[in-house]
Amino acid sequence: MTDVSPGYDSLSPQRFPVVVVGAGPAGLTVGNILRAASVDCLVLEAETREFIEQRPRAGVIEEWAVRGLEKRGLARNLLDRAELHTACEFRFGGERYRFAYGELTGSHHFVYPQPLLVRDLVHEYADVRAGRILFGVRDVRLHDVDTDHPAVSYVCPGTGERRVVHCDFIAGCDGARGATRAALPPDRVRVARHSYGIGWLALLAEAPPSADCVLFGCHERGFAGQMPRSPRMTRYYLQCPPGDDPENWPHERVWAELRERLAASGAPPLTEGRLVEKRVLEMHDHVVQPVTHGRLHLAGDAAHLVAPIAAKGMNLALHDAFLLGDALVARLTTGDDGGLAGYGEASARRVWDYQEFSQWLSEVFHGTAAGDPFRAGTTLARLRRLFTSPAAAAAFAEQYLGTAARY
Ligand code: RFL
């Protein structure tokens, strides 16, 4: 279904200061920042509004990101409804080890499902700030991005006609499989890639969480994780071979494996429920550099993908959106180019820091199951150090929460 915000069809000529491609957390946040400064923009989204408001994905949002949303008037529902998490629990060697990072740092995570955040951001952008958004567009193409008169064209869902929108800037926020990244010249762009050679079976269960915090099970049979999403929904992960078929994981096998990998003395039994999502994710990362070419600026997963090991992707998408939204507003309202000139560099510092942390945490999660006694030994040392060395615990908490003073 196509959903068009009121007044869209009467727009003439087709010209906006900014065209945002993609209505995920990054694109919608950029759009909202622009609208708050009365900058006109058009968001082009390939899917329907219903689809993006229900697509299950992230849930863990870092406190600085929530404060960034709050500062921009985008966190009302989140602050009312999100759960606060102040601890996570590692399970290894048949024991439970609670890591109370809230006590250690005074900081916490917010748990708020991504589809709810997307719903809030679409509502605020389209219904409150009167931003223009077009859903269900096909075949988005960028034109003349290295000139000062770029354009975006797309196939209109209603008529099947190709339409052209002229603009000053394009925000490429269309995720890891979007179209905007292809507009970067291949001879000037570098995509740095890392593959873990590991798969995760990502599961969403219609069941209350089995513990009040995130669980990380580091087990010889492979990693298992539990992430509470709401009082009725829980995300679970099971390490599996890359490319595994979700059909190899019937209900009974999933729960038996979760029970085994998350077993620990004194742990309450897992609360089972219907599995409403079951898909295999390949654990890989990449970073695109540079993220700016002429009038095109990439943000979020379009610019960098981080495997969900440390729950960082949406946080990075929001970080980019704050930087890019503010920089576009400065450029378009006062002519100040500084924010846009420094955007790629400012984004990349946090991106690389989070990539490094994900890689470090990946070894903690997967080292025990690598079939290599040496890696199993060093993994155990890493885990023990978190609970024996205050300095190691403080460093972990800082990275897990994204609270470093500088990136
Ligand atoms: P999105 O959310 O992918 O949004 C991109 C939007 O662009 C649209 N699109 C197009 N539109 C027009 N034309 C095209 N050619 C288009 N191609 C695509 C898409 O339909 C979509 O609406 O990117 P954005 O905004 O950069 O946000 C990134 C986050 O969604 C992502 O990083 C997170 O979901 C990653 N992630 C997590 N991140 C966290 O910070 N905390 C978590 O707890 C967390 N858990 C997760 C996750 C990702 C997961 N999956 C599915 C990989 C858990 C999972 C299972």
CSV table of C-alpha atoms and ligand atoms in Angstrom, one decimal:
chain,number,residue,atom,x,y,z
A,1,MET,CA,0.0,0.0,0.0
A,2,THR,CA,1.2,3.5,-0.8
A,3,ASP,CA,0.9,6.1,1.9
A,4,VAL,CA,1.4,9.7,1.0
A,5,SER,CA,1.5,12.6,3.4
A,6,PRO,CA,-1.2,15.2,2.8
A,7,GLY,CA,-0.5,17.7,0.1
A,8,TYR,CA,2.3,15.7,-1.5
A,9,ASP,CA,0.6,15.5,-4.9
A,10,SER,CA,0.0,19.2,-5.1
A,11,LEU,CA,3.8,19.8,-4.9
A,12,SER,CA,5.1,21.7,-7.8
A,13,PRO,CA,7.8,22.1,-8.8
A,14,GLN,CA,9.5,19.0,-7.4
A,15,ARG,CA,12.2,20.7,-5.5
A,16,PHE,CA,13.3,20.4,-1.9
A,17,PRO,CA,16.4,21.6,-0.1
A,18,VAL,CA,17.0,18.0,1.1
A,19,VAL,CA,15.9,14.6,-0.1
A,20,VAL,CA,16.3,11.8,2.5
A,21,VAL,CA,16.4,8.3,1.1
A,22,GLY,CA,15.2,5.7,3.6
A,23,ALA,CA,12.8,6.0,6.6
A,24,GLY,CA,14.7,4.1,9.2
A,25,PRO,CA,15.9,5.6,12.5
A,26,ALA,CA,18.6,7.5,10.6
A,27,GLY,CA,16.5,9.0,7.9
A,28,LEU,CA,13.6,9.9,10.1
A,29,THR,CA,15.8,11.5,12.7
A,30,VAL,CA,17.5,13.6,10.0
A,31,GLY,CA,14.0,14.6,8.6
A,32,ASN,CA,12.7,15.5,12.0
A,33,ILE,CA,15.8,17.7,12.8
A,34,LEU,CA,15.3,19.5,9.4
A,35,ARG,CA,11.6,20.1,10.0
A,36,ALA,CA,12.2,21.4,13.5
A,37,ALA,CA,14.4,24.1,11.8
A,38,SER,CA,11.6,24.7,9.2
A,39,VAL,CA,13.9,23.2,6.4
A,40,ASP,CA,11.7,21.5,3.9
A,41,CYS,CA,12.7,17.9,2.9
A,42,LEU,CA,11.2,14.9,1.2
A,43,VAL,CA,11.7,11.4,2.6
A,44,LEU,CA,11.5,8.5,0.1
A,45,GLU,CA,10.9,5.0,1.5
A,46,ALA,CA,10.7,1.8,-0.5
A,47,GLU,CA,8.4,0.0,2.0
A,48,THR,CA,4.9,0.9,3.3
A,49,ARG,CA,4.3,2.8,6.5
A,50,GLU,CA,2.7,-0.3,8.1
A,51,PHE,CA,5.7,-2.4,7.2
A,52,ILE,CA,8.4,-0.2,8.7
A,53,GLU,CA,6.3,0.4,11.8
A,54,GLN,CA,6.3,-3.4,12.5
A,55,ARG,CA,9.7,-4.6,11.3
A,56,PRO,CA,11.3,-6.1,14.4
A,57,ARG,CA,15.0,-5.3,14.9
A,58,ALA,CA,16.9,-3.5,17.6
A,59,GLY,CA,15.9,-2.7,21.1
A,60,VAL,CA,18.8,-1.6,23.1
A,61,ILE,CA,19.4,2.2,23.0
A,62,GLU,CA,22.3,3.9,24.7
A,63,GLU,CA,21.6,6.7,27.2
A,64,TRP,CA,23.4,9.4,25.2
A,65,ALA,CA,21.4,8.5,22.1
A,66,VAL,CA,18.1,8.8,24.1
A,67,ARG,CA,19.3,12.2,25.4
A,68,GLY,CA,20.0,13.3,21.9
A,69,LEU,CA,16.5,12.3,20.8
A,70,GLU,CA,15.1,14.0,23.9
A,71,LYS,CA,16.9,17.2,23.1
A,72,ARG,CA,15.3,17.2,19.7
A,73,GLY,CA,11.8,16.6,21.0
A,74,LEU,CA,11.8,13.0,19.8
A,75,ALA,CA,11.8,10.8,23.0
A,76,ARG,CA,8.5,11.5,24.7
A,77,ASN,CA,7.0,8.0,24.3
A,78,LEU,CA,10.4,6.4,24.7
A,79,LEU,CA,10.9,8.0,28.0
A,80,ASP,CA,7.4,7.1,29.2
A,81,ARG,CA,7.5,3.5,28.1
A,82,ALA,CA,11.1,2.2,27.7
A,83,GLU,CA,12.5,-0.2,30.3
A,84,LEU,CA,15.8,0.8,32.0
A,85,HIS,CA,18.5,-1.8,32.1
A,86,THR,CA,21.4,-1.4,34.6
A,87,ALA,CA,23.0,-4.8,34.4
A,88,CYS,CA,23.7,-7.8,32.1
A,89,GLU,CA,24.5,-11.3,33.1
A,90,PHE,CA,27.3,-13.6,31.7
A,91,ARG,CA,26.8,-17.3,32.0
A,92,PHE,CA,29.9,-19.5,31.7
A,93,GLY,CA,31.2,-22.7,33.3
A,94,GLY,CA,27.8,-23.4,34.7
A,95,GLU,CA,27.7,-20.2,36.8
A,96,ARG,CA,26.0,-16.8,36.6
A,97,TYR,CA,28.0,-13.6,36.8
A,98,ARG,CA,26.0,-10.4,37.0
A,99,PHE,CA,27.7,-7.3,35.7
A,100,ALA,CA,26.0,-4.3,37.3
A,101,TYR,CA,27.2,-1.5,35.0
A,102,GLY,CA,24.6,0.9,36.4
A,103,GLU,CA,26.1,0.7,39.9
A,104,LEU,CA,29.6,1.1,38.4
A,105,THR,CA,28.9,4.1,36.2
A,106,GLY,CA,25.5,5.6,37.1
A,107,SER,CA,24.5,5.1,33.4
A,108,HIS,CA,22.0,2.7,31.9
A,109,HIS,CA,20.5,1.4,28.7
A,110,PHE,CA,17.0,2.0,27.5
A,111,VAL,CA,15.1,-1.0,26.0
A,112,TYR,CA,12.5,0.2,23.4
A,113,PRO,CA,11.7,-1.9,20.3
A,114,GLN,CA,12.9,-0.3,17.1
A,115,PRO,CA,9.5,-0.5,15.4
A,116,LEU,CA,8.0,1.7,18.3
A,117,LEU,CA,10.8,4.2,17.8
A,118,VAL,CA,10.2,4.2,14.0
A,119,ARG,CA,6.4,4.7,14.6
A,120,ASP,CA,7.1,7.7,16.9
A,121,LEU,CA,9.6,9.2,14.5
A,122,VAL,CA,7.2,8.8,11.5
A,123,HIS,CA,4.3,10.3,13.5
A,124,GLU,CA,6.3,13.3,14.6
A,125,TYR,CA,7.8,13.9,11.2
A,126,ALA,CA,4.7,13.5,9.0
A,127,ASP,CA,1.8,14.2,11.3
A,128,VAL,CA,3.2,16.8,13.7
A,129,ARG,CA,6.0,18.5,11.8
A,130,ALA,CA,4.2,18.2,8.4
A,131,GLY,CA,7.2,16.6,6.7
A,132,ARG,CA,6.7,15.2,3.3
A,133,ILE,CA,7.2,11.4,3.0
A,134,LEU,CA,6.4,9.0,0.2
A,135,PHE,CA,6.2,5.3,0.9
A,136,GLY,CA,6.5,2.4,-1.6
A,137,VAL,CA,8.8,4.2,-4.1
A,138,ARG,CA,10.7,2.0,-6.5
A,139,ASP,CA,14.1,2.2,-8.2
A,140,VAL,CA,15.5,5.3,-6.5
A,141,ARG,CA,18.4,6.8,-8.6
A,142,LEU,CA,20.7,9.7,-7.8
A,143,HIS,CA,21.8,12.2,-10.4
A,144,ASP,CA,24.6,14.8,-10.5
A,145,VAL,CA,25.6,14.3,-6.9
A,146,ASP,CA,29.0,15.9,-7.6
A,147,THR,CA,27.4,19.2,-8.8
A,148,ASP,CA,25.6,21.9,-6.8
A,149,HIS,CA,22.3,20.9,-8.4
A,150,PRO,CA,21.8,17.2,-7.6
A,151,ALA,CA,18.6,15.3,-8.1
A,152,VAL,CA,16.9,12.1,-7.1
A,153,SER,CA,14.5,10.2,-9.2
A,154,TYR,CA,12.1,7.3,-8.4
A,155,VAL,CA,9.3,5.3,-9.8
A,156,CYS,CA,6.0,6.5,-8.4
A,157,PRO,CA,4.1,3.7,-6.7
A,158,GLY,CA,0.7,4.9,-7.9
A,159,THR,CA,1.3,5.7,-11.6
A,160,GLY,CA,4.5,3.8,-12.4
A,161,GLU,CA,6.0,7.0,-13.8
A,162,ARG,CA,9.5,8.1,-13.0
A,163,ARG,CA,9.6,11.4,-11.2
A,164,VAL,CA,12.6,13.7,-10.6
A,165,VAL,CA,13.1,15.8,-7.5
A,166,HIS,CA,15.8,18.5,-7.5
A,167,CYS,CA,17.5,19.4,-4.3
A,168,ASP,CA,20.6,20.9,-2.6
A,169,PHE,CA,21.6,17.8,-0.6
A,170,ILE,CA,20.8,14.1,-0.4
A,171,ALA,CA,20.9,12.1,2.8
A,172,GLY,CA,21.5,8.5,2.0
A,173,CYS,CA,19.9,6.7,4.9
A,174,ASP,CA,18.6,3.6,3.0
A,175,GLY,CA,20.3,0.9,5.1
A,176,ALA,CA,22.9,-1.8,4.2
A,177,ARG,CA,21.1,-2.8,1.0
A,178,GLY,CA,20.0,0.5,-0.2
A,179,ALA,CA,20.6,2.4,-3.5
A,180,THR,CA,22.5,5.5,-2.4
A,181,ARG,CA,25.8,3.9,-1.6
A,182,ALA,CA,26.1,2.8,-5.3
A,183,ALA,CA,26.3,6.5,-6.2
A,184,LEU,CA,29.7,6.8,-4.6
A,185,PRO,CA,32.4,6.5,-7.3
A,186,PRO,CA,34.0,3.0,-7.0
A,187,ASP,CA,37.5,4.4,-7.6
A,188,ARG,CA,37.3,6.8,-4.7
A,189,VAL,CA,35.4,4.7,-2.1
A,190,ARG,CA,36.9,2.0,0.1
A,191,VAL,CA,34.7,-0.5,1.8
A,192,ALA,CA,36.6,-2.1,4.8
A,193,ARG,CA,35.1,-5.5,5.6
A,194,HIS,CA,35.3,-8.0,8.3
A,195,SER,CA,33.6,-11.4,8.5
A,196,TYR,CA,33.4,-13.4,11.7
A,197,GLY,CA,32.6,-16.7,9.8
A,198,ILE,CA,29.7,-17.2,12.3
A,199,GLY,CA,26.0,-17.2,12.0
A,200,TRP,CA,23.4,-16.2,14.6
A,201,LEU,CA,19.9,-17.6,14.6
A,202,ALA,CA,17.9,-14.5,15.5
A,203,LEU,CA,14.6,-15.4,17.3
A,204,LEU,CA,11.7,-13.4,18.6
A,205,ALA,CA,9.6,-15.3,21.1
A,206,GLU,CA,6.1,-14.4,22.2
A,207,ALA,CA,7.2,-14.9,25.8
A,208,PRO,CA,8.1,-12.8,28.8
A,209,PRO,CA,11.9,-12.5,29.4
A,210,SER,CA,13.5,-15.3,31.3
A,211,ALA,CA,15.6,-12.9,33.3
A,212,ASP,CA,15.3,-9.2,34.1
A,213,CYS,CA,18.4,-8.3,32.1
A,214,VAL,CA,20.4,-9.2,29.0
A,215,LEU,CA,21.9,-12.7,29.2
A,216,PHE,CA,25.1,-13.8,27.5
A,217,GLY,CA,25.7,-17.5,27.5
A,218,CYS,CA,29.3,-18.4,26.5
A,219,HIS,CA,29.2,-22.2,26.1
A,220,GLU,CA,31.2,-24.9,24.3
A,221,ARG,CA,28.2,-25.6,22.1
A,222,GLY,CA,28.1,-22.0,21.0
A,223,PHE,CA,26.9,-18.6,22.1
A,224,ALA,CA,23.3,-18.0,23.3
A,225,GLY,CA,21.8,-14.7,24.2
A,226,GLN,CA,18.6,-13.3,25.6
A,227,MET,CA,17.5,-9.7,25.2
A,228,PRO,CA,14.3,-8.6,26.8
A,229,ARG,CA,12.2,-6.5,24.4
A,230,SER,CA,8.9,-5.9,26.4
A,231,PRO,CA,7.0,-7.7,29.1
A,232,ARG,CA,5.5,-10.0,26.3
A,233,MET,CA,8.4,-10.3,23.8
A,234,THR,CA,11.9,-11.6,24.1
A,235,ARG,CA,14.7,-11.8,21.6
A,236,TYR,CA,17.0,-14.8,21.7
A,237,TYR,CA,20.1,-15.6,19.7
A,238,LEU,CA,21.8,-18.9,19.0
A,239,GLN,CA,25.2,-19.2,17.4
A,240,CYS,CA,24.9,-21.4,14.3
A,241,PRO,CA,26.9,-22.2,11.2
A,242,PRO,CA,26.9,-19.3,8.7
A,243,GLY,CA,24.3,-19.9,6.0
A,244,ASP,CA,22.4,-22.4,8.2
A,245,ASP,CA,18.8,-22.9,7.2
A,246,PRO,CA,16.3,-21.6,9.8
A,247,GLU,CA,14.2,-24.7,8.9
A,248,ASN,CA,16.9,-26.8,10.6
A,249,TRP,CA,15.8,-25.2,13.9
A,250,PRO,CA,12.3,-26.4,14.8
A,251,HIS,CA,10.7,-25.2,18.1
A,252,GLU,CA,11.9,-28.1,20.2
A,253,ARG,CA,15.5,-27.9,19.1
A,254,VAL,CA,15.6,-24.1,19.6
A,255,TRP,CA,14.4,-24.3,23.2
A,256,ALA,CA,16.5,-27.4,24.1
A,257,GLU,CA,19.6,-25.6,22.8
A,258,LEU,CA,18.8,-22.4,24.6
A,259,ARG,CA,18.2,-24.3,27.9
A,260,GLU,CA,21.5,-26.0,27.5
A,261,ARG,CA,23.6,-23.0,26.5
A,262,LEU,CA,22.1,-20.7,29.1
A,263,ALA,CA,22.1,-23.3,32.0
A,264,ALA,CA,23.7,-22.1,35.2
A,265,SER,CA,23.3,-23.0,38.8
A,266,GLY,CA,20.5,-21.1,40.5
A,267,ALA,CA,19.1,-19.8,37.1
A,268,PRO,CA,15.3,-19.8,36.8
A,269,PRO,CA,14.0,-21.9,34.0
A,270,LEU,CA,13.5,-20.2,30.6
A,271,THR,CA,10.0,-19.0,29.8
A,272,GLU,CA,9.1,-20.7,26.5
A,273,GLY,CA,6.8,-19.2,23.9
A,274,ARG,CA,5.9,-19.2,20.2
A,275,LEU,CA,8.7,-18.2,17.9
A,276,VAL,CA,7.4,-15.4,15.7
A,277,GLU,CA,10.7,-14.6,13.9
A,278,LYS,CA,13.4,-17.1,13.0
A,279,ARG,CA,16.2,-16.0,10.7
A,280,VAL,CA,19.9,-16.6,10.3
A,281,LEU,CA,22.1,-13.5,10.4
A,282,GLU,CA,25.7,-13.6,9.0
A,283,MET,CA,28.0,-11.9,11.5
A,284,HIS,CA,29.9,-9.4,9.4
A,285,ASP,CA,30.8,-5.7,9.5
A,286,HIS,CA,31.8,-3.1,7.0
A,287,VAL,CA,32.7,0.5,7.0
A,288,VAL,CA,32.4,2.8,3.9
A,289,GLN,CA,34.8,5.6,3.6
A,290,PRO,CA,34.4,8.4,2.6
A,291,VAL,CA,30.7,8.7,3.4
A,292,THR,CA,30.4,12.0,1.5
A,293,HIS,CA,30.6,12.6,-2.2
A,294,GLY,CA,29.6,16.0,-3.5
A,295,ARG,CA,26.1,16.7,-2.2
A,296,LEU,CA,25.5,13.1,-1.0
A,297,HIS,CA,26.0,12.2,2.6
A,298,LEU,CA,25.5,8.6,3.8
A,299,ALA,CA,24.3,7.9,7.4
A,300,GLY,CA,23.5,4.8,9.5
A,301,ASP,CA,23.7,1.3,8.0
A,302,ALA,CA,24.1,2.8,4.5
A,303,ALA,CA,27.5,3.9,5.7
A,304,HIS,CA,28.6,1.2,8.1
A,305,LEU,CA,27.2,-2.2,9.2
A,306,VAL,CA,28.0,-3.6,12.5
A,307,ALA,CA,27.0,-7.1,13.4
A,308,PRO,CA,24.4,-7.1,16.3
A,309,ILE,CA,27.0,-8.6,18.7
A,310,ALA,CA,27.2,-5.5,20.9
A,311,ALA,CA,23.8,-4.0,19.9
A,312,LYS,CA,25.4,-0.9,18.4
A,313,GLY,CA,23.9,-0.4,14.9
A,314,MET,CA,20.9,1.7,15.7
A,315,ASN,CA,22.9,3.7,18.1
A,316,LEU,CA,25.4,4.6,15.4
A,317,ALA,CA,22.6,5.4,13.0
A,318,LEU,CA,21.2,7.9,15.5
A,319,HIS,CA,24.7,9.4,16.1
A,320,ASP,CA,25.1,10.0,12.4
A,321,ALA,CA,21.7,11.4,12.1
A,322,PHE,CA,22.3,14.0,14.9
A,323,LEU,CA,25.6,15.0,13.3
A,324,LEU,CA,24.2,15.2,9.7
A,325,GLY,CA,20.8,16.7,10.6
A,326,ASP,CA,22.5,19.5,12.6
A,327,ALA,CA,25.1,20.1,9.9
A,328,LEU,CA,22.5,20.3,7.2
A,329,VAL,CA,20.5,22.8,9.2
A,330,ALA,CA,23.6,24.9,9.9
A,331,ARG,CA,24.4,24.9,6.2
A,332,LEU,CA,20.9,25.6,4.9
A,333,THR,CA,20.0,28.3,7.5
A,334,THR,CA,23.3,30.2,8.1
A,335,GLY,CA,25.6,29.0,5.3
A,336,ASP,CA,27.9,27.4,7.9
A,337,ASP,CA,29.7,24.5,6.1
A,338,GLY,CA,31.8,23.4,9.1
A,339,GLY,CA,29.5,20.6,10.2
A,340,LEU,CA,29.2,19.0,6.8
A,341,ALA,CA,32.9,19.3,6.2
A,342,GLY,CA,33.7,17.4,9.4
A,343,TYR,CA,30.7,15.0,9.3
A,344,GLY,CA,32.5,11.9,7.9
A,345,GLU,CA,35.4,12.2,10.3
A,346,ALA,CA,33.2,12.8,13.4
A,347,SER,CA,31.0,9.8,12.4
A,348,ALA,CA,33.9,7.5,11.8
A,349,ARG,CA,35.6,7.9,15.2
A,350,ARG,CA,32.6,6.4,17.0
A,351,VAL,CA,32.0,3.9,14.2
A,352,TRP,CA,35.5,2.4,14.5
A,353,ASP,CA,35.4,2.4,18.3
A,354,TYR,CA,32.2,0.5,18.2
A,355,GLN,CA,33.5,-1.9,15.5
A,356,GLU,CA,36.6,-2.6,17.7
A,357,PHE,CA,34.4,-3.3,20.7
A,358,SER,CA,32.1,-5.6,18.7
A,359,GLN,CA,35.2,-7.6,17.6
A,360,TRP,CA,36.5,-7.8,21.1
A,361,LEU,CA,33.1,-9.0,22.4
A,362,SER,CA,32.7,-11.5,19.6
A,363,GLU,CA,35.8,-13.3,20.9
A,364,VAL,CA,34.2,-13.4,24.4
A,365,PHE,CA,31.0,-14.8,23.0
A,366,HIS,CA,32.4,-17.2,20.5
A,367,GLY,CA,35.9,-18.1,21.7
A,368,THR,CA,34.8,-21.0,24.0
A,369,ALA,CA,33.1,-22.8,21.1
A,370,ALA,CA,35.9,-22.3,18.5
A,371,GLY,CA,37.2,-25.8,19.0
A,372,ASP,CA,40.6,-24.4,19.9
A,373,PRO,CA,41.8,-24.9,23.5
A,374,PHE,CA,44.1,-21.9,23.3
A,375,ARG,CA,41.2,-19.6,22.3
A,376,ALA,CA,39.0,-21.2,24.9
A,377,GLY,CA,41.7,-20.4,27.5
A,378,THR,CA,42.1,-16.7,26.5
A,379,THR,CA,38.3,-16.3,26.3
A,380,LEU,CA,37.9,-17.5,29.8
A,381,ALA,CA,40.7,-15.1,31.0
A,382,ARG,CA,38.8,-12.2,29.3
A,383,LEU,CA,35.6,-13.2,31.1
A,384,ARG,CA,37.2,-13.7,34.5
A,385,ARG,CA,39.0,-10.4,34.2
A,386,LEU,CA,35.7,-8.5,34.0
A,387,PHE,CA,34.8,-9.8,37.4
A,388,THR,CA,38.2,-9.6,39.1
A,389,SER,CA,39.7,-6.3,37.8
A,390,PRO,CA,37.9,-3.0,38.5
A,391,ALA,CA,39.9,-1.4,35.7
A,392,ALA,CA,38.8,-4.0,33.2
A,393,ALA,CA,35.2,-3.7,34.4
A,394,ALA,CA,35.2,0.1,34.1
A,395,ALA,CA,36.6,-0.1,30.6
A,396,PHE,CA,34.0,-2.7,29.5
A,397,ALA,CA,31.2,-0.6,31.0
A,398,GLU,CA,32.4,2.5,29.2
A,399,GLN,CA,32.4,0.7,25.8
A,400,TYR,CA,29.2,-1.2,26.4
A,401,LEU,CA,27.4,2.0,27.2
A,402,GLY,CA,29.2,4.2,24.7
A,403,THR,CA,30.1,6.8,27.4
A,404,ALA,CA,33.7,7.6,26.5
A,405,ALA,CA,34.4,11.3,27.0
A,406,ARG,CA,35.9,11.5,23.5
A,407,TYR,CA,35.9,9.4,20.4
B,1,RFL,P1,17.4,0.9,8.3
B,1,RFL,O1,16.7,0.8,9.7
B,1,RFL,O2,17.8,-0.3,7.6
B,1,RFL,O3,16.5,1.8,7.5
B,1,RFL,C1,16.7,2.0,6.1
B,1,RFL,C2,15.4,2.3,5.4
B,1,RFL,O4,15.6,2.5,4.0
B,1,RFL,C3,14.7,1.8,3.3
B,1,RFL,N1,15.3,1.5,1.9
B,1,RFL,C4,15.0,2.2,0.8
B,1,RFL,N2,14.2,3.3,0.7
B,1,RFL,C5,14.1,3.8,-0.6
B,1,RFL,N3,14.9,3.3,-1.6
B,1,RFL,C6,15.7,2.3,-1.5
B,1,RFL,N4,16.4,1.8,-2.5
B,1,RFL,C7,15.8,1.7,-0.2
B,1,RFL,N5,16.5,0.6,0.3
B,1,RFL,C8,16.1,0.5,1.6
B,1,RFL,C9,14.4,0.5,4.1
B,1,RFL,O5,13.1,0.0,3.8
B,1,RFL,C10,14.4,1.1,5.5
B,1,RFL,O6,13.2,1.6,6.0
B,1,RFL,O7,18.7,1.8,8.5
B,1,RFL,P2,19.2,2.9,9.6
B,1,RFL,O8,18.1,4.0,9.6
B,1,RFL,O9,20.6,3.2,9.2
B,1,RFL,O10,19.1,2.2,11.0
B,1,RFL,C11,20.0,1.1,11.3
B,1,RFL,C12,19.4,0.1,12.3
B,1,RFL,O11,18.1,-0.3,11.7
B,1,RFL,C13,20.3,-1.1,12.5
B,1,RFL,O12,21.6,-0.7,12.7
B,1,RFL,C14,19.8,-1.9,13.8
B,1,RFL,O13,18.6,-2.5,13.6
B,1,RFL,C15,20.9,-2.9,14.2
B,1,RFL,N6,20.5,-3.7,15.4
B,1,RFL,C16,20.6,-3.2,16.6
B,1,RFL,N7,21.1,-2.0,16.8
B,1,RFL,C17,21.2,-1.4,18.1
B,1,RFL,O14,21.7,-0.3,18.3
B,1,RFL,N8,20.7,-2.1,19.2
B,1,RFL,C18,20.2,-3.4,19.1
B,1,RFL,O15,19.7,-3.9,20.1
B,1,RFL,C19,20.1,-4.0,17.8
B,1,RFL,N9,19.6,-5.2,17.6
B,1,RFL,C20,19.9,-5.0,15.2
B,1,RFL,C21,19.5,-5.7,16.3
B,1,RFL,C22,19.8,-5.5,13.9
B,1,RFL,C23,19.2,-6.8,13.7
B,1,RFL,N10,19.1,-7.3,12.4
B,1,RFL,C24,17.9,-7.5,11.8
B,1,RFL,C25,20.3,-7.3,11.6
B,1,RFL,C26,18.9,-7.0,16.1
B,1,RFL,C27,18.8,-7.5,14.8
B,1,RFL,C28,18.2,-8.9,14.7
